[in-house]
Amino acid sequence: HIGQRSMYFISANIILPLTASQKLSYAEIAGCSTLQFFVSHFWGSPFIEMVQSLHKYAQHAAKAQGPDEWKETTFWICTFANNQW
């Protein structure tokens, strides 16, 4: 459970272990998509707060396109896009 953990925790305990064998970014391993929004954030704040904020923003941004279109919204987030090695 991530709870109030920060991006420092996410990077060290989730991203780095997932990417250790290939020493690539998470995006290179999981696959990239065409990005719509760049996200700037503080690594020390709770990760869940960033996720909740992006979720609300995606729902608002895609509102006119349909109720489920927010699920197609893409964000560039440094921890996942940049190689942490």
PDB file of C-alpha atoms in Angstrom:
ATOM      1  CA  HIS A   1       0.000   0.000   0.000  1.00  0.00           C
ATOM      2  CA  ILE A   2       1.459   3.329  -1.038  1.00  0.00           C
ATOM      3  CA  GLY A   3      -0.554   5.507   1.331  1.00  0.00           C
ATOM      4  CA  GLN A   4       1.185   8.818   1.953  1.00  0.00           C
ATOM      5  CA  ARG A   5       4.517   7.728   0.438  1.00  0.00           C
ATOM      6  CA  SER A   6       6.423  10.248  -1.663  1.00  0.00           C
ATOM      7  CA  MET A   7       7.889   9.945  -5.147  1.00  0.00           C
ATOM      8  CA  TYR A   8      11.232   9.242  -3.478  1.00  0.00           C
ATOM      9  CA  PHE A   9       9.671   6.038  -2.132  1.00  0.00           C
ATOM     10  CA  ILE A  10       7.997   5.232  -5.468  1.00  0.00           C
ATOM     11  CA  SER A  11      11.258   5.614  -7.348  1.00  0.00           C
ATOM     12  CA  ALA A  12      13.431   3.643  -4.912  1.00  0.00           C
ATOM     13  CA  ASN A  13      10.961   0.861  -4.112  1.00  0.00           C
ATOM     14  CA  ILE A  14       8.908   0.468  -7.266  1.00  0.00           C
ATOM     15  CA  ILE A  15      10.525   2.072 -10.327  1.00  0.00           C
ATOM     16  CA  LEU A  16      14.129   1.034  -9.675  1.00  0.00           C
ATOM     17  CA  PRO A  17      13.301  -2.622  -8.875  1.00  0.00           C
ATOM     18  CA  LEU A  18      11.061  -2.845 -11.971  1.00  0.00           C
ATOM     19  CA  THR A  19      13.757  -1.419 -14.242  1.00  0.00           C
ATOM     20  CA  ALA A  20      16.883  -2.907 -12.612  1.00  0.00           C
ATOM     21  CA  SER A  21      17.485  -5.761 -15.042  1.00  0.00           C
ATOM     22  CA  GLN A  22      17.501  -3.553 -18.136  1.00  0.00           C
ATOM     23  CA  LYS A  23      18.575  -0.205 -16.604  1.00  0.00           C
ATOM     24  CA  LEU A  24      15.968   1.626 -18.683  1.00  0.00           C
ATOM     25  CA  SER A  25      13.242   4.089 -17.804  1.00  0.00           C
ATOM     26  CA  TYR A  26       9.860   2.716 -16.800  1.00  0.00           C
ATOM     27  CA  ALA A  27       8.373   4.295 -19.955  1.00  0.00           C
ATOM     28  CA  GLU A  28      10.876   2.448 -22.148  1.00  0.00           C
ATOM     29  CA  ILE A  29       9.874  -0.853 -20.582  1.00  0.00           C
ATOM     30  CA  ALA A  30       6.113  -0.291 -20.298  1.00  0.00           C
ATOM     31  CA  GLY A  31       5.790   1.473 -23.633  1.00  0.00           C
ATOM     32  CA  CYS A  32       5.314   5.105 -24.497  1.00  0.00           C
ATOM     33  CA  SER A  33       2.344   6.983 -25.888  1.00  0.00           C
ATOM     34  CA  THR A  34       1.754  10.355 -27.436  1.00  0.00           C
ATOM     35  CA  LEU A  35       1.799  12.809 -24.578  1.00  0.00           C
ATOM     36  CA  GLN A  36      -0.709  15.538 -23.931  1.00  0.00           C
ATOM     37  CA  PHE A  37       0.489  17.149 -20.702  1.00  0.00           C
ATOM     38  CA  PHE A  38       3.800  17.772 -18.941  1.00  0.00           C
ATOM     39  CA  VAL A  39       3.668  17.382 -15.156  1.00  0.00           C
ATOM     40  CA  SER A  40       5.913  19.324 -12.807  1.00  0.00           C
ATOM     41  CA  HIS A  41       5.707  18.286  -9.169  1.00  0.00           C
ATOM     42  CA  PHE A  42       7.600  18.050  -5.894  1.00  0.00           C
ATOM     43  CA  TRP A  43       8.953  14.587  -5.157  1.00  0.00           C
ATOM     44  CA  GLY A  44       8.423  15.078  -1.426  1.00  0.00           C
ATOM     45  CA  SER A  45       4.642  15.381  -1.522  1.00  0.00           C
ATOM     46  CA  PRO A  46       2.423  12.307  -1.177  1.00  0.00           C
ATOM     47  CA  PHE A  47       2.240  10.393  -4.465  1.00  0.00           C
ATOM     48  CA  ILE A  48      -1.476   9.774  -3.965  1.00  0.00           C
ATOM     49  CA  GLU A  49      -2.156  13.527  -3.981  1.00  0.00           C
ATOM     50  CA  MET A  50      -0.504  13.885  -7.381  1.00  0.00           C
ATOM     51  CA  VAL A  51      -2.441  10.906  -8.744  1.00  0.00           C
ATOM     52  CA  GLN A  52      -5.738  12.269  -7.436  1.00  0.00           C
ATOM     53  CA  SER A  53      -5.002  15.713  -8.907  1.00  0.00           C
ATOM     54  CA  LEU A  54      -4.102  14.281 -12.310  1.00  0.00           C
ATOM     55  CA  HIS A  55      -7.198  12.090 -12.259  1.00  0.00           C
ATOM     56  CA  LYS A  56      -9.447  15.087 -11.620  1.00  0.00           C
ATOM     57  CA  TYR A  57      -7.644  17.144 -14.258  1.00  0.00           C
ATOM     58  CA  ALA A  58      -7.983  14.358 -16.839  1.00  0.00           C
ATOM     59  CA  GLN A  59     -11.709  14.047 -16.125  1.00  0.00           C
ATOM     60  CA  HIS A  60     -12.175  17.795 -16.488  1.00  0.00           C
ATOM     61  CA  ALA A  61     -10.028  18.087 -19.634  1.00  0.00           C
ATOM     62  CA  ALA A  62     -11.876  15.266 -21.417  1.00  0.00           C
ATOM     63  CA  LYS A  63     -15.369  16.156 -20.138  1.00  0.00           C
ATOM     64  CA  ALA A  64     -16.653  17.421 -23.489  1.00  0.00           C
ATOM     65  CA  GLN A  65     -15.434  14.312 -25.324  1.00  0.00           C
ATOM     66  CA  GLY A  66     -17.359  11.732 -23.312  1.00  0.00           C
ATOM     67  CA  PRO A  67     -17.565  10.180 -19.837  1.00  0.00           C
ATOM     68  CA  ASP A  68     -14.731   7.656 -20.271  1.00  0.00           C
ATOM     69  CA  GLU A  69     -12.387   9.693 -22.481  1.00  0.00           C
ATOM     70  CA  TRP A  70     -10.354  10.818 -19.456  1.00  0.00           C
ATOM     71  CA  LYS A  71      -8.833   7.324 -19.406  1.00  0.00           C
ATOM     72  CA  GLU A  72      -6.992   8.167 -22.631  1.00  0.00           C
ATOM     73  CA  THR A  73      -5.343  11.292 -21.188  1.00  0.00           C
ATOM     74  CA  THR A  74      -1.551  11.017 -21.107  1.00  0.00           C
ATOM     75  CA  PHE A  75       0.971  12.761 -18.876  1.00  0.00           C
ATOM     76  CA  TRP A  76       4.764  13.086 -18.943  1.00  0.00           C
ATOM     77  CA  ILE A  77       5.995  12.453 -15.383  1.00  0.00           C
ATOM     78  CA  CYS A  78       9.760  12.579 -14.898  1.00  0.00           C
ATOM     79  CA  THR A  79      10.012   9.584 -12.557  1.00  0.00           C
ATOM     80  CA  PHE A  80       8.442   7.300 -15.126  1.00  0.00           C
ATOM     81  CA  ALA A  81       9.767   8.923 -18.312  1.00  0.00           C
ATOM     82  CA  ASN A  82      13.380   9.599 -17.344  1.00  0.00           C
ATOM     83  CA  ASN A  83      15.861   6.818 -16.795  1.00  0.00           C
ATOM     84  CA  GLN A  84      16.440   6.716 -13.018  1.00  0.00           C
ATOM     85  CA  TRP A  85      19.708   4.859 -13.435  1.00  0.00           C
TER      86      TRP A  85
END
